[in-house]
XYZ file of C-alpha atoms in Angstrom:
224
model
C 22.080 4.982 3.747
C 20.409 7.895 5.113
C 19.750 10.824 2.296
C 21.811 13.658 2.907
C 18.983 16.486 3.475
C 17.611 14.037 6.432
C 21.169 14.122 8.102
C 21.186 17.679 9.053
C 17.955 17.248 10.926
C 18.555 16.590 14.445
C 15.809 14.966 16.864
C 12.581 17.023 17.410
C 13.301 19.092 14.672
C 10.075 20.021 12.276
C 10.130 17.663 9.218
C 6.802 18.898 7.514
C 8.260 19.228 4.284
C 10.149 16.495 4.425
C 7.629 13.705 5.310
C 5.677 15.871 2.986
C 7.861 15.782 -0.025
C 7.611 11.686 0.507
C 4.226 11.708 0.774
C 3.794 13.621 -2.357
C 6.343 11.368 -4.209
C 3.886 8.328 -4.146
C 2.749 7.128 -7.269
C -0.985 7.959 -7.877
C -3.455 7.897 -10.934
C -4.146 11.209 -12.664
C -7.484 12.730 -11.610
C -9.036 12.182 -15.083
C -8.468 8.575 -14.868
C -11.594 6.816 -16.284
C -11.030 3.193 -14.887
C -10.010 -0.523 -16.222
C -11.470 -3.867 -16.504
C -10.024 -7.293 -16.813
C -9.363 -10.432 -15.671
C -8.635 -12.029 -12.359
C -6.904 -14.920 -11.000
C -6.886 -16.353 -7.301
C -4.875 -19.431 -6.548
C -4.538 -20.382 -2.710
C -4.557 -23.937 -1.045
C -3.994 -25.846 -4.028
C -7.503 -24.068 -5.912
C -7.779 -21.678 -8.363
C -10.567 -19.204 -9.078
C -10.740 -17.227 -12.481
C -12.945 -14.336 -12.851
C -13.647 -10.291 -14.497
C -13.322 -7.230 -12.451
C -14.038 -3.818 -13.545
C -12.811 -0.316 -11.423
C -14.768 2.640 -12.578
C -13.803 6.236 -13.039
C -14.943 6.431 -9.320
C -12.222 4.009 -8.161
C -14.988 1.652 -6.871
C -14.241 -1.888 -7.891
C -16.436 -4.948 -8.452
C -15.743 -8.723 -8.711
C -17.601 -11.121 -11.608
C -17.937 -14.708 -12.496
C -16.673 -15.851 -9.266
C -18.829 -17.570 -7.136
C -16.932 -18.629 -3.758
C -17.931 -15.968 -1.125
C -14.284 -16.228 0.421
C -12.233 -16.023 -3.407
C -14.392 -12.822 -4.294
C -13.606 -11.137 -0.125
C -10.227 -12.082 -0.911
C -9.762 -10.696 -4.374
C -11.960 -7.309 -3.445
C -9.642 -6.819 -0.517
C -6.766 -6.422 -3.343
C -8.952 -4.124 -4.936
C -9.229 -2.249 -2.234
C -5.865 -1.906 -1.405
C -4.900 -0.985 -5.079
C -6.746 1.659 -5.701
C -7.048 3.030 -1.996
C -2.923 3.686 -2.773
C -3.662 4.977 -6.289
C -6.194 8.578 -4.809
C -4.465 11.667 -4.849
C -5.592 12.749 -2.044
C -3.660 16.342 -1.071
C -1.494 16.502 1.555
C -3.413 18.904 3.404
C -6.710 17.145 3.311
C -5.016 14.125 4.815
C -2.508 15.576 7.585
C -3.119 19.195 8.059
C -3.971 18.614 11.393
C -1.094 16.703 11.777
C 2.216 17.936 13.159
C 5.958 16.210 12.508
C 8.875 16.082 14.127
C 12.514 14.126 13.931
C 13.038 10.436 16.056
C 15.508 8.626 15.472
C 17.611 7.284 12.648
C 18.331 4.054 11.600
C 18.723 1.768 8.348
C 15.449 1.941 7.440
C 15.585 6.133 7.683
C 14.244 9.086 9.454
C 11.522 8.575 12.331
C 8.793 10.879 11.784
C 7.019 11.256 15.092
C 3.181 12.601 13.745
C 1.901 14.741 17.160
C -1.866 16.775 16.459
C -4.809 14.540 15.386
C -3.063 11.055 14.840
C -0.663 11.145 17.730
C 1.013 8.361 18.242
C 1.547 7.479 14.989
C 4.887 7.376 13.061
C 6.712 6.912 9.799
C 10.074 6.446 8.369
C 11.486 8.140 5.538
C 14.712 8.114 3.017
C 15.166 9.532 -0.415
C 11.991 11.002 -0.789
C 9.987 7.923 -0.124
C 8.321 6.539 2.808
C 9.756 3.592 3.950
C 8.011 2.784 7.152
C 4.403 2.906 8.448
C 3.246 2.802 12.034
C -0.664 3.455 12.242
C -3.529 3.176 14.537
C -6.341 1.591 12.507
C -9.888 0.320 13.700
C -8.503 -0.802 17.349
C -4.927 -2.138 16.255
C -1.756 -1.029 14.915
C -0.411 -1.412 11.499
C 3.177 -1.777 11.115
C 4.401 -1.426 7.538
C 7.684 -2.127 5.909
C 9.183 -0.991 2.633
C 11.631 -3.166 1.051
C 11.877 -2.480 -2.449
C 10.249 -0.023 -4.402
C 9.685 0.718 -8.188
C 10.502 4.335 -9.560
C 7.878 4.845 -12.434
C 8.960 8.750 -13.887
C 5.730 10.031 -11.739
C 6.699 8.729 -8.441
C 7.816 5.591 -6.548
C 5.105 2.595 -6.221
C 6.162 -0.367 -3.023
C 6.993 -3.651 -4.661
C 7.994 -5.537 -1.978
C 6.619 -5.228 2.000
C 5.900 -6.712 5.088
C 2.725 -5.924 7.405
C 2.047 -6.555 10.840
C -0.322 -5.739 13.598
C -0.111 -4.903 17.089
C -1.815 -4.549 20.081
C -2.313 -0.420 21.049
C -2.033 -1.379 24.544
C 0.882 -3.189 24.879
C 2.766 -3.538 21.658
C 2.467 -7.439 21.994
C 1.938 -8.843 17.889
C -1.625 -9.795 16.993
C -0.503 -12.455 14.553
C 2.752 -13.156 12.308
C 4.226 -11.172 9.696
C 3.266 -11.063 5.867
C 5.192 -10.543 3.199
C 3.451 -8.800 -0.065
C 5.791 -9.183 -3.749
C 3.830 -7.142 -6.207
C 4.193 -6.278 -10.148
C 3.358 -3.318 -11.901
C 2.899 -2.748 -15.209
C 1.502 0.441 -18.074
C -1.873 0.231 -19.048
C -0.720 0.755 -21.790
C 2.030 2.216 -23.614
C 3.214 5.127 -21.654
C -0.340 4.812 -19.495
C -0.679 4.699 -15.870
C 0.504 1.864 -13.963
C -1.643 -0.767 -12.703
C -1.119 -3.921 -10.586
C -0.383 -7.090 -12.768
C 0.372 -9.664 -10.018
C 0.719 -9.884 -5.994
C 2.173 -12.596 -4.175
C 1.087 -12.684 -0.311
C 2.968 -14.937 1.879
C 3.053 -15.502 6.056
C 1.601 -17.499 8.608
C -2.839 -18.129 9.264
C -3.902 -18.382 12.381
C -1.026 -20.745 13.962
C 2.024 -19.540 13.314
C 3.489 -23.075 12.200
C 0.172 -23.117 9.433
C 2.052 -21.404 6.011
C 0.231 -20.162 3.368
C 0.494 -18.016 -0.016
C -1.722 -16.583 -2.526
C -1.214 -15.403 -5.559
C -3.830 -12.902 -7.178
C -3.244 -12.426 -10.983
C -4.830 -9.302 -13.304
C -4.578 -9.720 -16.748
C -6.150 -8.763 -20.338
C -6.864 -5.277 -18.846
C -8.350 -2.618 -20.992
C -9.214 0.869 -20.477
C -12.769 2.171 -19.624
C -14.219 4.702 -22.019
């Protein structure tokens, strides 16, 4: 169901502060956030590889103790992901030369049709989150979709998604779709929230050739 606010927007209306307001309402680590270490888990095709990771106060990330060139890409790209999510970043500095205006409504929510520096792109939004990404990334398009989310007290963190990409030229799908489960959970008691477990399933290469991986962190501890 569409949030009430949205419904009295009509197409090509402005909705600055409303793709704003969702934009703002993602979770994200506090600036003074000093970093974690743990443990790390990769099982995919029937092998399992156990390591240490550490991210620093900087947010950059490194993998230990692993020693399969493909396990550590794989695990790093989580990494990356996490804490890529986790920068506050303000909403300025990201889309000020942006503009936004109203598309279409359906299930999913709000179209937010981005014009300015990344026209073409577009969003979808309901109850203050975003629940739909359409981006233009290194050549290809992105499609994101929101699911489920997870409201923590300091904004809303995507627990279950599905990602696709497409050609910029003709829309045609560059591959199959994947679905991502994740779990979150404190730090520690009343800290910030981290990832605990991600479960990535969807079609490699041929779409009849199934996989899943699941990526475990665990024994996690604060950096000092």
């Amino acid at each position: 169901m569409i949030s009430q606010p949205l419904k009295s927007l009509l197409r090509g209306d402005d909705c600055t502060e409303q793709f704003k307001t969702a934009y703002e309402n993602r979770y994200t680590w506090d600036l003074g956030f000093k970093g974690y270490k743990g443990k790390c888990m990769l099982t995919r095709d029937d092998k399992t590889f156990e390591g240490q990771f550490i991210i620093d106060e900087n947010l950059k990330f490194k993998v230990d103790y692993i020693f399969d060139t493909e396990a550590i890409k794989a695990i790093s790209s989580q990494l990356w992901e996490l804490t890529v999510h986790r920068i506050r970043r303000p909403f300025k500095e990201v889309h000020g030369l942006n503009t936004f205006t109203v598309g279409d409504f359906n299930e999913i929510g709000m179209e937010v049709l981005v014009g300015g520096k990344n026209k073409g792109d577009s969003y979808r939004i309901n109850n203050n989150s975003v629940t739909m990404v359409y981006r233009h990334i290194h050549g290809v398009v992105v499609n994101i979709l929101t699911k489920d989310t997870f409201e923590t007290g300091s904004g809303y963190l995507s627990t279950n998604y599905t990602s696709q990409y497409f050609d910029p030229q003709n829309n045609n799908p560059k591959g199959s779709i994947t679905t991502f489960s994740d779990t979150f959970n404190n730090l520690s008691d009343n800290g910030p929230w981290v990832l605990t477990e991600r479960i990535i399933t969807g079609n490699r290469g041929s779409e009849s050739v199934a996989f899943k991986e699941l990526f475990s962190f665990y024994d996690l501890t604060y950096l000092k």
